[in-house]
Coordinates of C-alpha atoms in Angstrom, one line a residue:
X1 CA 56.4 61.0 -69.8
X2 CA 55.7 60.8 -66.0
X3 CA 52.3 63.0 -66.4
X4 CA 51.1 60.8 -69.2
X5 CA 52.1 57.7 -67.2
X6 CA 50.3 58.6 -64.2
X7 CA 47.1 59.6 -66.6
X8 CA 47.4 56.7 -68.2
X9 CA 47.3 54.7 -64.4
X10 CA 44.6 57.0 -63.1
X11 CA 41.9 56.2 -66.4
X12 CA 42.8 52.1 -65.8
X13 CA 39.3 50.4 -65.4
X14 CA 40.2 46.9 -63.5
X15 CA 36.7 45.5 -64.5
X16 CA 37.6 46.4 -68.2
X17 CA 40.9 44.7 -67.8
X18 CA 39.9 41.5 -66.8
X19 CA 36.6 41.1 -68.6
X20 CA 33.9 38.7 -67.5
X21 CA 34.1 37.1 -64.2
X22 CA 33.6 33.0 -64.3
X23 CA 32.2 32.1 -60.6
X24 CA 30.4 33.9 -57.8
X25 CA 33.0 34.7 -55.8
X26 CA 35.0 36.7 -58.4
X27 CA 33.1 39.6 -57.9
X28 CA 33.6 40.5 -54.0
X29 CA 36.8 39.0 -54.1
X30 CA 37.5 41.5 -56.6
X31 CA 35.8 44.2 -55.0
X32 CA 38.7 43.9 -52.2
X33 CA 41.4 43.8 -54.5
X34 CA 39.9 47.5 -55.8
X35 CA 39.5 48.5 -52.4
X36 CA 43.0 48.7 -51.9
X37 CA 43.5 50.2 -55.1
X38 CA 46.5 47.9 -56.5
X39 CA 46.5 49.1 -60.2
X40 CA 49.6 49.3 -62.6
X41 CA 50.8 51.0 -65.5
X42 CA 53.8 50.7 -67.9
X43 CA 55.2 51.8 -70.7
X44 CA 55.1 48.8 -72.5
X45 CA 52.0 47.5 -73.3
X46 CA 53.2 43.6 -73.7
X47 CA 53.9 44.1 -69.4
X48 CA 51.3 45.5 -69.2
X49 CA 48.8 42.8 -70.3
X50 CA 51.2 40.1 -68.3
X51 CA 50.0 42.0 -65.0
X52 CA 46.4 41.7 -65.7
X53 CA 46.5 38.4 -67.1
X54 CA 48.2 37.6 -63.5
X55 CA 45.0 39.3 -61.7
X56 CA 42.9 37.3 -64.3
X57 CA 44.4 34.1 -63.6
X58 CA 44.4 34.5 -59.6
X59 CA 41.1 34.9 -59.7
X60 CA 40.9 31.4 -61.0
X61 CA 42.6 30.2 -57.5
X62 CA 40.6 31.7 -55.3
X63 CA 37.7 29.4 -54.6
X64 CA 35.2 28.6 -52.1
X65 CA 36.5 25.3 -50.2
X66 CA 35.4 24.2 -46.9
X67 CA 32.7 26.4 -46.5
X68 CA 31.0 29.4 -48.4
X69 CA 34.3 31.6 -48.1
X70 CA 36.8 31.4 -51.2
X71 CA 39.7 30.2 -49.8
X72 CA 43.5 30.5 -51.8
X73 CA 44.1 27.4 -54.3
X74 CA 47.8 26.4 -55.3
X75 CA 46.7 26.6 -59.0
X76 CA 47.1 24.0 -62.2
X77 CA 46.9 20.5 -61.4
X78 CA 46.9 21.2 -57.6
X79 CA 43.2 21.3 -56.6
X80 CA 43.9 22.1 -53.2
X81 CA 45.6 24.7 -50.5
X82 CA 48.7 23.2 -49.0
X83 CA 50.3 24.1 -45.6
X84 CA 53.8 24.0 -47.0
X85 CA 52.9 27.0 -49.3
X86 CA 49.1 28.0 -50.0
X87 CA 48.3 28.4 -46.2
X88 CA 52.2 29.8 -45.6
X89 CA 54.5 32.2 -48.0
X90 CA 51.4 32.5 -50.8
X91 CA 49.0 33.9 -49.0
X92 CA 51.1 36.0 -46.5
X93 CA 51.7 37.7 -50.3
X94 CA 48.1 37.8 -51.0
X95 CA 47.7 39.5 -48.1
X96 CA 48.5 42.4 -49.3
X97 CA 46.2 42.3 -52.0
X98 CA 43.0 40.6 -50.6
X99 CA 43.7 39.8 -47.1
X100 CA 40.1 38.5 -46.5
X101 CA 40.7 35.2 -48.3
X102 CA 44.5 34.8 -47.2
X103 CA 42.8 34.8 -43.2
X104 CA 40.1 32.5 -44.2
X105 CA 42.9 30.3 -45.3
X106 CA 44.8 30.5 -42.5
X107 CA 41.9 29.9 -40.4
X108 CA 41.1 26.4 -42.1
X109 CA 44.0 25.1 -41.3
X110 CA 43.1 25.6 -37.7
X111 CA 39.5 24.8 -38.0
X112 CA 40.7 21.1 -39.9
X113 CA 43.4 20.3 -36.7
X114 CA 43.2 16.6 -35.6
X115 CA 42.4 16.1 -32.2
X116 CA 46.0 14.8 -31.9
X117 CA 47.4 18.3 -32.6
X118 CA 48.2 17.4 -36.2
X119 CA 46.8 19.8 -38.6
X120 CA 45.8 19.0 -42.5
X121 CA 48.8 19.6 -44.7
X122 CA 46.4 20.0 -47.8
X123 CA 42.6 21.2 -48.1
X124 CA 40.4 19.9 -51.2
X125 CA 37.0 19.7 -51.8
X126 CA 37.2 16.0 -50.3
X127 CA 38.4 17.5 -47.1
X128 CA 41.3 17.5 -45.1
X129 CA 44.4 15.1 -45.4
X130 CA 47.1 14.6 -42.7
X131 CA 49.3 11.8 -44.7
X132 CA 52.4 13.8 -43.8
X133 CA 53.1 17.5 -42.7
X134 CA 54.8 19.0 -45.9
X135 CA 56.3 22.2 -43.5
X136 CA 58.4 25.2 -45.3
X137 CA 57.2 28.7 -44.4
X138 CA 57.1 29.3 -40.6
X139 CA 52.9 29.6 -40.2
X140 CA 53.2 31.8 -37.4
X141 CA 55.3 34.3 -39.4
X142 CA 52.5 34.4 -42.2
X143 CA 50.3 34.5 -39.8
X144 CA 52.2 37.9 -37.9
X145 CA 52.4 39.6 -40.8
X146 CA 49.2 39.9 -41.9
X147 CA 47.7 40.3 -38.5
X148 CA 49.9 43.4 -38.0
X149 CA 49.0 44.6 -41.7
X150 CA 44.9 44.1 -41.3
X151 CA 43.6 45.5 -38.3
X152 CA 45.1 43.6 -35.9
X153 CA 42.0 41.2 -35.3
X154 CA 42.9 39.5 -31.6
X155 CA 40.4 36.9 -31.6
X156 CA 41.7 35.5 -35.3
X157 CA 45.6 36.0 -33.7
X158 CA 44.3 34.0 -30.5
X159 CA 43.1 30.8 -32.7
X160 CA 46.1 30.5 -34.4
X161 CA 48.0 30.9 -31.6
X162 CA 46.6 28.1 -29.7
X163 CA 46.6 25.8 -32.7
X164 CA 50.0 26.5 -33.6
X165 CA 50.6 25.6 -30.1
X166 CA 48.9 22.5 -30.3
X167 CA 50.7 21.8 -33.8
X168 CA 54.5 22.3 -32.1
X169 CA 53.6 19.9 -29.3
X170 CA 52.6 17.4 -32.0
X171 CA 55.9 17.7 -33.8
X172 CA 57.9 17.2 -30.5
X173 CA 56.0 14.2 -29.5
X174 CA 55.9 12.7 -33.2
X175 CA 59.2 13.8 -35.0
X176 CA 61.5 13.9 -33.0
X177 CA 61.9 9.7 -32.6
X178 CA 65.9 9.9 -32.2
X179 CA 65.8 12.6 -29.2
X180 CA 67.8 15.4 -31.0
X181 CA 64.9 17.9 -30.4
X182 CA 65.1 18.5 -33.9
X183 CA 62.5 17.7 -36.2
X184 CA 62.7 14.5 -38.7
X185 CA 61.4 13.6 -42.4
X186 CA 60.1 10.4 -42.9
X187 CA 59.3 11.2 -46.4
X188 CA 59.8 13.1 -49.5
X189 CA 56.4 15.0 -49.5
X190 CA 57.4 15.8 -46.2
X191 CA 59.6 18.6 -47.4
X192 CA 57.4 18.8 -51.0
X193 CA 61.0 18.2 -52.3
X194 CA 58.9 16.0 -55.4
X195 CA 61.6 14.1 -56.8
X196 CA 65.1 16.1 -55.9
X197 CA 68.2 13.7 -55.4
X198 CA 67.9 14.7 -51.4
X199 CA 65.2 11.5 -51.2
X200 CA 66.6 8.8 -53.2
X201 CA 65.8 5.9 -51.8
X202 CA 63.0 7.7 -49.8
X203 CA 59.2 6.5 -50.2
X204 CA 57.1 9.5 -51.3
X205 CA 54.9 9.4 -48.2
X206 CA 55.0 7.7 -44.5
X207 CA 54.7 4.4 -43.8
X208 CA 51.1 3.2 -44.5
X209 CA 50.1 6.6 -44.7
X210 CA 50.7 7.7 -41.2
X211 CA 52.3 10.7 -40.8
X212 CA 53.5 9.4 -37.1
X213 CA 55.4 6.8 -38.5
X214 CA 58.3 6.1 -40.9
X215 CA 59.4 2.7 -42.9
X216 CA 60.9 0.4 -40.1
X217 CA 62.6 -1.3 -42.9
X218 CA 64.6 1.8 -44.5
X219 CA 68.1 1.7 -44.2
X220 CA 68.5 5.1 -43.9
X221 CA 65.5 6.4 -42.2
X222 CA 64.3 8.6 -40.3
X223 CA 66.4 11.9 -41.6
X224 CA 66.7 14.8 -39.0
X225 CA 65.5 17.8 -41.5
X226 CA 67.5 21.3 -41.3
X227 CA 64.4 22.9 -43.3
X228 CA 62.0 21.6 -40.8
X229 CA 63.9 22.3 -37.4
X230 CA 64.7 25.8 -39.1
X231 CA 60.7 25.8 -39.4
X232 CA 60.3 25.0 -36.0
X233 CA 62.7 27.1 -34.5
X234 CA 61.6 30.4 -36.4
X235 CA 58.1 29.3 -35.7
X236 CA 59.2 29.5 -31.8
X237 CA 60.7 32.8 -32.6
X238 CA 57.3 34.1 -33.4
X239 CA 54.9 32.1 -31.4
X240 CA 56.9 33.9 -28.6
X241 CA 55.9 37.7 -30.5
X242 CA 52.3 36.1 -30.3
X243 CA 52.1 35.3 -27.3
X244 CA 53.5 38.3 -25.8
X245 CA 50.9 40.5 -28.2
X246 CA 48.6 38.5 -26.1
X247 CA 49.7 39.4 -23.0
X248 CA 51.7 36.2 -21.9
X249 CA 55.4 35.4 -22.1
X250 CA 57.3 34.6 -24.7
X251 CA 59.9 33.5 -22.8
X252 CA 59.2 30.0 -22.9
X253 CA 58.9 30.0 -26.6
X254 CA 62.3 31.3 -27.2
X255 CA 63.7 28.7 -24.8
X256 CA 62.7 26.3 -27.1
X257 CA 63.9 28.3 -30.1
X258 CA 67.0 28.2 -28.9
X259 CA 67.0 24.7 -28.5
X260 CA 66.0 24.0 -32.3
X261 CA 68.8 26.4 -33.4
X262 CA 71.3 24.3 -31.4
X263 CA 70.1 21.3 -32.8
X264 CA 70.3 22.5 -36.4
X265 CA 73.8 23.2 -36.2
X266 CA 74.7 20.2 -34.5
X267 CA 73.5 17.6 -36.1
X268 CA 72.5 19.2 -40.2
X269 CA 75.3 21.9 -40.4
X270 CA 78.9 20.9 -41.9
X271 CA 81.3 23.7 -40.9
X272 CA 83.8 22.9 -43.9
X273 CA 81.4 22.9 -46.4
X274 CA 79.3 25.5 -44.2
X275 CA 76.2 24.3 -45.8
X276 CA 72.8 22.3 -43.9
X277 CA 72.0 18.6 -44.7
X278 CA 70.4 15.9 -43.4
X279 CA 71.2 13.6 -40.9
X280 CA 70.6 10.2 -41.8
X281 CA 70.0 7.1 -38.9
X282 CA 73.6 5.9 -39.2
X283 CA 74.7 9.3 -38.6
X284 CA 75.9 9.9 -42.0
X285 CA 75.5 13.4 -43.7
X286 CA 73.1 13.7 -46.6
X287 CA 75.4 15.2 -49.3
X288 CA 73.3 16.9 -51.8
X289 CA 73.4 20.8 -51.9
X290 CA 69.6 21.5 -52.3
X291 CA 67.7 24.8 -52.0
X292 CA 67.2 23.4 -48.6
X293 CA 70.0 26.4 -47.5
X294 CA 67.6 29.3 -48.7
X295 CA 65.1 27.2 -46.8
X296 CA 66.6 27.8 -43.6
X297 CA 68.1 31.4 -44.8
X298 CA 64.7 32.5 -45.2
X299 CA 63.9 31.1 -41.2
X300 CA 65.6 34.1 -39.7
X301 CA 69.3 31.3 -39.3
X302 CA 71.9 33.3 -38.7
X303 CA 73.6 36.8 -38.4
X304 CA 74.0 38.9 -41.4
X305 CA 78.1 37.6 -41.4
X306 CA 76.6 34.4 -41.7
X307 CA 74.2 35.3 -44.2
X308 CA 77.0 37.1 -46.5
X309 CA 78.4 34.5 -46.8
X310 CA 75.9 31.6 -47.9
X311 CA 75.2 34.2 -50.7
X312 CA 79.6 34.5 -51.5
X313 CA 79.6 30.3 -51.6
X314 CA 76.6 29.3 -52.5
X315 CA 73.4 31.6 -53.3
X316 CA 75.4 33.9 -55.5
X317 CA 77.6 31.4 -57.4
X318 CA 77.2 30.5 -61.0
X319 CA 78.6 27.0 -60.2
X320 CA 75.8 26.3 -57.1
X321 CA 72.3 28.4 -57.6
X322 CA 72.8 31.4 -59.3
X323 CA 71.7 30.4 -62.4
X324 CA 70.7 32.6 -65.3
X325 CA 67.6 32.1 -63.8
X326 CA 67.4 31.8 -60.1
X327 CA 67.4 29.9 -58.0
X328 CA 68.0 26.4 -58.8
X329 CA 66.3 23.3 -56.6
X330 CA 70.2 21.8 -56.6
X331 CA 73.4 22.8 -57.2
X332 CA 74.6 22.8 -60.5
X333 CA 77.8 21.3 -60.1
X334 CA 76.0 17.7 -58.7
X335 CA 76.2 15.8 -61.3
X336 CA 72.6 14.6 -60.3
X337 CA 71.2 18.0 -61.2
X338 CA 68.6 17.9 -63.4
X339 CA 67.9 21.3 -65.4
X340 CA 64.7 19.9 -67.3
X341 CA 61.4 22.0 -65.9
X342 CA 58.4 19.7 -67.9
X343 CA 57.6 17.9 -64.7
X344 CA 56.9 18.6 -61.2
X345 CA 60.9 18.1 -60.1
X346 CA 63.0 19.6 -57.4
X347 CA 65.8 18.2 -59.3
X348 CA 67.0 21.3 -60.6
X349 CA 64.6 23.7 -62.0
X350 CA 64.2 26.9 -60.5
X351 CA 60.8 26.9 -58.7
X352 CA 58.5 29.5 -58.1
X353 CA 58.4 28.7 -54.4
X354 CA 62.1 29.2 -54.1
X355 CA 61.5 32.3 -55.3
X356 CA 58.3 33.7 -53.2
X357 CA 60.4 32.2 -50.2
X358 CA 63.2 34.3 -51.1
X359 CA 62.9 37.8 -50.5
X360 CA 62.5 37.0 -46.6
X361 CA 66.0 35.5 -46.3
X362 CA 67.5 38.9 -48.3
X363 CA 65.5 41.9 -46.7
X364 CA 66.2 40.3 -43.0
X365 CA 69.9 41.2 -43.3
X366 CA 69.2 44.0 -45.3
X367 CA 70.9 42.5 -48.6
X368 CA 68.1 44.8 -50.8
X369 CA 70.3 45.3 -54.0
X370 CA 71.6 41.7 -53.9
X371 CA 68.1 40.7 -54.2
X372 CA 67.5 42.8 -57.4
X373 CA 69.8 40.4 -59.2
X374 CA 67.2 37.9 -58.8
X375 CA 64.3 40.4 -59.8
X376 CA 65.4 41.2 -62.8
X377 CA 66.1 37.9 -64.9
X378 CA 62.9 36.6 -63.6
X379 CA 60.7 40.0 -64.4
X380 CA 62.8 39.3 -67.9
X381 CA 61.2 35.7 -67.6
X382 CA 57.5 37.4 -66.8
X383 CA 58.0 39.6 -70.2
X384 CA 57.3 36.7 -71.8
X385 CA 54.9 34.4 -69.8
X386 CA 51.3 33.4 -70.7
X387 CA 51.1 30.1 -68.5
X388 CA 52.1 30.7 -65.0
X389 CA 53.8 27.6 -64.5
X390 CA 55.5 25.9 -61.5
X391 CA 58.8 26.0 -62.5
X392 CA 61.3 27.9 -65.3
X393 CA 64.2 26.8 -67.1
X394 CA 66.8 28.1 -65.2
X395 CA 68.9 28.1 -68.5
X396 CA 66.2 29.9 -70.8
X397 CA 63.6 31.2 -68.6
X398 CA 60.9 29.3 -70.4
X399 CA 57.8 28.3 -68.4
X400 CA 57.6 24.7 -67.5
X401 CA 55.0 22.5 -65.8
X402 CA 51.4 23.0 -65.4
X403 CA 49.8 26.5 -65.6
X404 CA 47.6 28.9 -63.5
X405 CA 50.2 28.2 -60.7
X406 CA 49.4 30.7 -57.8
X407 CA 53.0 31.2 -56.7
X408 CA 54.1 32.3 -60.3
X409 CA 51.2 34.3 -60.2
X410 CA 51.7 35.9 -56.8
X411 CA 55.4 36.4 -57.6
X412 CA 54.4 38.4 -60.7
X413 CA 52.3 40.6 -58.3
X414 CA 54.8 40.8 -55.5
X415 CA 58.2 41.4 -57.7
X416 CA 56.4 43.9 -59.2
X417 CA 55.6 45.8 -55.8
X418 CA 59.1 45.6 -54.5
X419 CA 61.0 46.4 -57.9
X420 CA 58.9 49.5 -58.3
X421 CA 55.5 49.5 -56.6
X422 CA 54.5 50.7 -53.0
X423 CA 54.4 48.0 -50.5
X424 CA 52.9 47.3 -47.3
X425 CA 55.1 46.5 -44.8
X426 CA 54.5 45.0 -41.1
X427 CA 55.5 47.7 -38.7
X428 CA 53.5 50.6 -40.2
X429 CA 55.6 51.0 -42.8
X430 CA 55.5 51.4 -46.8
X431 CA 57.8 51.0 -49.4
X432 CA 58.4 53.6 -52.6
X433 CA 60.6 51.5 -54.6
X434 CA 62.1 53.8 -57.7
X435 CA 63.6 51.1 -60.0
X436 CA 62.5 49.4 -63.6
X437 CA 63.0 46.3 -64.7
X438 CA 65.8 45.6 -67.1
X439 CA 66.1 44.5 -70.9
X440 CA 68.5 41.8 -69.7
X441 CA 67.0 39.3 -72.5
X442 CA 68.4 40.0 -76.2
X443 CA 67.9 43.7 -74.8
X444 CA 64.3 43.5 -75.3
X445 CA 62.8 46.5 -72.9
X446 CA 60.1 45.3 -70.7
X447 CA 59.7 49.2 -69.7
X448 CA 61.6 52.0 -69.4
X449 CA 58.8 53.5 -66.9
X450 CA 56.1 52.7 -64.7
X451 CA 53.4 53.5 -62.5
X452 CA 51.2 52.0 -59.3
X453 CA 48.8 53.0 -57.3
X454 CA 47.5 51.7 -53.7
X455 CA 45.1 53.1 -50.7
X456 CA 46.2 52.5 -47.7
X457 CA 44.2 53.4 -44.1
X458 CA 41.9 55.6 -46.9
X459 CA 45.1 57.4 -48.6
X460 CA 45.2 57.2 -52.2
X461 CA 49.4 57.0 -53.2
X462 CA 50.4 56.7 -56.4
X463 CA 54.4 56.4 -57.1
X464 CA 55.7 57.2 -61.2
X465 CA 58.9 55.8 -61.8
X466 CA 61.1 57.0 -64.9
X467 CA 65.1 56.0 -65.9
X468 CA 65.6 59.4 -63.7
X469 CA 63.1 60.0 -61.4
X470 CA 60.6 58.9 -59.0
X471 CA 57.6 61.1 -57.9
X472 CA 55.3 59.6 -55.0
X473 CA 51.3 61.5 -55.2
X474 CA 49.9 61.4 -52.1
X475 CA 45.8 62.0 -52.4
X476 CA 46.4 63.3 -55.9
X477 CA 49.3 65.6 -55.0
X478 CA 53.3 65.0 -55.4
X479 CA 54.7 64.9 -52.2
X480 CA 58.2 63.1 -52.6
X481 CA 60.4 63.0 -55.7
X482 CA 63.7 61.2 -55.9
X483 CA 66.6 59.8 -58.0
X484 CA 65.6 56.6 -59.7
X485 CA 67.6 53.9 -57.9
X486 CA 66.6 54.6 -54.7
X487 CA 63.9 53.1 -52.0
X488 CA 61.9 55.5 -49.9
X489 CA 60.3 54.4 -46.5
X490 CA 57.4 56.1 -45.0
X491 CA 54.9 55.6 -42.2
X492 CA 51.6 54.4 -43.7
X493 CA 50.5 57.9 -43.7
X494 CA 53.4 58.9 -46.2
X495 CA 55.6 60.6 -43.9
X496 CA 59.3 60.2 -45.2
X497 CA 61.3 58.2 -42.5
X498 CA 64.1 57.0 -44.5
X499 CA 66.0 56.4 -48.0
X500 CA 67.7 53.0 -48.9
X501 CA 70.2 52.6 -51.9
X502 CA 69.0 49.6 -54.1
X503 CA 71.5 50.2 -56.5
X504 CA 75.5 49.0 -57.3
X505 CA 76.3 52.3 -57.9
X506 CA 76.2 55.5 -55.4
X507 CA 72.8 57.0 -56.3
X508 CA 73.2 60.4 -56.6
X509 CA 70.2 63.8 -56.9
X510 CA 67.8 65.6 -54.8
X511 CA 65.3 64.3 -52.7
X512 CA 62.1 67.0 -52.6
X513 CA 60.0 66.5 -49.7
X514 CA 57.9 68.6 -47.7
X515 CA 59.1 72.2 -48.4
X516 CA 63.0 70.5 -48.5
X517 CA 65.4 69.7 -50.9
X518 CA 68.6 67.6 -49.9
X519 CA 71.8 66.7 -52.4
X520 CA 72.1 62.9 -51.4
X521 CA 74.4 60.7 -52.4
X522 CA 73.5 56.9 -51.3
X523 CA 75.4 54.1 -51.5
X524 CA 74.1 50.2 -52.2
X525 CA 72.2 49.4 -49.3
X526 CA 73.2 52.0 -47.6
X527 CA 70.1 53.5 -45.0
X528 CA 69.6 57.2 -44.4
X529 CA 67.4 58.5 -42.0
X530 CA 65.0 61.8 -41.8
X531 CA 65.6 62.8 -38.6
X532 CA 62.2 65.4 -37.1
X533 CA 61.2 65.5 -40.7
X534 CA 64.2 68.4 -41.5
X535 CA 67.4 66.9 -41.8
X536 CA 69.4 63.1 -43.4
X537 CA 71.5 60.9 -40.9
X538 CA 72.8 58.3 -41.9
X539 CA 73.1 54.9 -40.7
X540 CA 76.9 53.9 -39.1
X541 CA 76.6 50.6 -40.6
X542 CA 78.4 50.9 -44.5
X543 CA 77.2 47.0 -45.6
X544 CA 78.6 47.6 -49.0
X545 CA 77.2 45.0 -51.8
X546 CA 78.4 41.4 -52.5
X547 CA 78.5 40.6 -56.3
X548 CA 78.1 37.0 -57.8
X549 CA 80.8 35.0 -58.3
X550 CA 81.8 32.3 -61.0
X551 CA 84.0 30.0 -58.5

């Protein structure tokens, strides 16, 4: 099956797949995508078409805005590029697909800064707006990434730096009214938390429209944010890896970090119920369990302890966010939860931002198999898509609100990659990930192999994976075969530098690489090394795995 597989990868025609192109722009931004040579092939046919209908549909969201250059869109009803998500965590994924547009996106968001420091928190064809700052993904992260995945262009890492700077310095002096040095909502749309239980009693939007200012009549007003200072503060964290790469000091910039961490956890964090709220003006906590915790999770908030165990009470937990489909916008056991995914509502659905944002929060502690648990319902969920919509049930999987949705669509493209495709990584690294999504739906297979293909730095890989076996073809050739159920890390010329167990089990076979064969056996999560390129160490660390819970 493998060999027929990988012919069957090799003859796909991307052109043929995605028929005729509907703007200009299609056609170079296209051109990129087959540049890097991101093609996939399954054994089911019905996956298959969902892929390319993703590709198809992307296409759709990228669009010239601003200028001549296509920038990414949001998708469906949102004709626009917002900060909070478009200009963050969507195109840091794009950028490993067609890295041209995600920079152009960045870049607008600098161009479009107020003089003030403020900068846009949406882009549409009527211009910038700057009603309120909408702030999730850490902009500087995104923004590190994909400079150390694309060349490593100083001159586009030296604008964003100084706008970012410019941007911080704007949030001290404008959000931070009650002197906690964290950072405050004075809205809903603030957070893009449309309609979740969190803002009750909240306007939508700042008073009169200014994003400096909040309702002087609210009784509860302004809220210091755990999602924003947890922005801020991991924002710090890699302003200050940006500035060094720069030649200056980061020093100063992790001063400050350290002064939004201590902030967070004095004045959002409740030790008993070791979960992150906001802060109202009378002091008062907040009380609604909101997706706000993977928020800060995925802002690099806490040791891997700490980590373990917001996925043991909360992340993991069929009563909180674990839902059939993850993860949900609030806790199912608040009785304000709200399941229903028809509208735009972070009252309970599970979003498709929650789950672009999540894999961050996972990977940084090394919590790789716990992280399959979500990739397989929703790749169940994908089976059967044809919309790309905001938001699923979290009961049924269904697609809800509005269509063409570029997260959905980029989470198609990126769960795909890490489940069983070959990955970019930052740090001259790439991912061979040897798993297959799972007929966890009426046990309907999705596919019981697959293949992918990418270039990378002009070297064509191609990695076949099969219920036993994966085989990695490097320039047409195999040059790595191992057990299914395991990850293999290389440089980004292919060269093996370690295995990780993404499996429950202890995956067990032989690894073929370069003239060597070694018996392995590889627990969950557990990291092995290739030491000189002859011999497996592994790492002292034994992690183990954390399984959901029911409590």
């Amino acid at each position: 099956m493998s060999l027929d597989l990988l012919n069957k990868l090799r003859a796909i025609q991307i052109e043929e797949r995605l028929g005729e192109l509907k703007k200009a722009s299609d056609g170079p931004v296209l051109k990129e995508w087959m540049h890097h040579g991101v093609k996939f092939a399954a054994s089911s046919e019905k996956f298959e078409r969902v892929y390319y209908e993703a590709l198809r549909k992307l296409l759709d969201c990228v669009v010239p805005t601003g200028g001549d250059k296509p920038i990414l869109h949001e998708g469906g009803i949102y004709l626009g590029c917002w900060l909070e998500s478009t200009g963050t965590i969507n195109a840091e994924l794009l950028s490993r697909f067609i890295p041209s547009v995600s920079q152009t996106t960045y870049e607008l968001f600098a161009d479009f800064q107020r003089e003030d420091g403020l900068m846009p928190y949406k882009l549409t064809e009527a211009g910038p707006s700057y009603r309120q700052i909408q702030l999730v993904t850490p902009l500087a992260r995104s923004v590190w990434n994909h400079y150390q995945m694309n060349g490593q262009d100083k001159a586009f890492l030296r604008k964003m730096y100084a706008a970012m700077e410019r941007y911080d310095e704007w949030l001290q002096t404008y959000r931070n009214t009650r002197g906690s040095n964290a950072v405050e909502a004075f809205c809903t749309f603030d957070t893009g938390h449309d309609l979740s239980p969190r803002f009750w009693h909240v306007p939508d939007t700042p008073h009169r429209n200014d994003a400096r200012t909040y309702n002087p009549d609210s009784p509860i007003l302004p809220f210091i944010a755990p999602d924003l200072t947890a922005n801020v503060y991991c924002q710090r964290l890699y302003l200050a890896k940006i500035a060094e790469e720069l030649g200056e000091s980061g020093e100063p910039w992790l001063v400050k970090a350290e002064i939004s961490l201590n902030s967070l956890f004095e004045y959002c964090f409740d030790a008993e119920d070791q979960f992150f709220y906001d802060r109202d003006k009378n002091e008062e906590l907040v009380r609604v369990q909101s997706d706000v915790l993977l928020r800060v999770l995925a802002c690099e908030v806490g040791d891997r302890a700490f980590f373990d165990q917001a996925l043991n009470k909360y992340l993991l937990n069929t009563r909180k966010f674990f839902a059939k489909y993850p993860f949900t916008s609030i806790a199912m056991d608040d009785p304000r939860f709200d399941p229903f995914s028809s509208y735009n509502s972070w009252a309970g659905p599970s979003n498709f931002l929650s789950l672009i944002r999540a894999p961050h929060a996972f990977e940084h502690h090394g919590r790789y198999v716990e992280l399959t648990y979500v990739l397989y319902p929703i790749m169940a969920a994908f089976h059967k898509m044809t919309r790309f919509s905001q938001a699923l049930s979290p009961w049924t999987g269904e697609e809800g609100f509005t269509q063409t949705y570029s997260p959905a669509i980029l989470c198609m493209l990126d769960y795909v990659e890490r489940l069983c495709g070959i990955m970019p990584r930052p740090g001259n690294e790439l991912w061979f990930t040897g798993l297959l999504p799972y007929a966890v739906d009426h046990g309907e297979e999705i596919a019981d192999a697959t293949a992918y293909s990418r270039i990378v730095d002009g070297v064509s890989f191609e990695l076949v994976n099969t219920t036993d076996e994966s085989i990695v073809y490097r320039d047409g050739k195999a040059s790595l075969q191992f057990p299914n159920g395991l990850r293999a890390v290389t440089d980004r010329q292919g060269n093996l530098k370690s295995l990780i167990g993404m499996s429950v089990r202890t995956v067990e076979g032989i690894v073929t690489y370069a003239g060597q064969e070694w018996q392995v056996a590889v627990k969950g999560n557990e990291r092995i090394n290739v030491v000189n390129g002859l011999e497996l160490k592994k790492v002292d660390v034994d992690m183990g795995v954390i399984a959901p819970t029911y409590r």
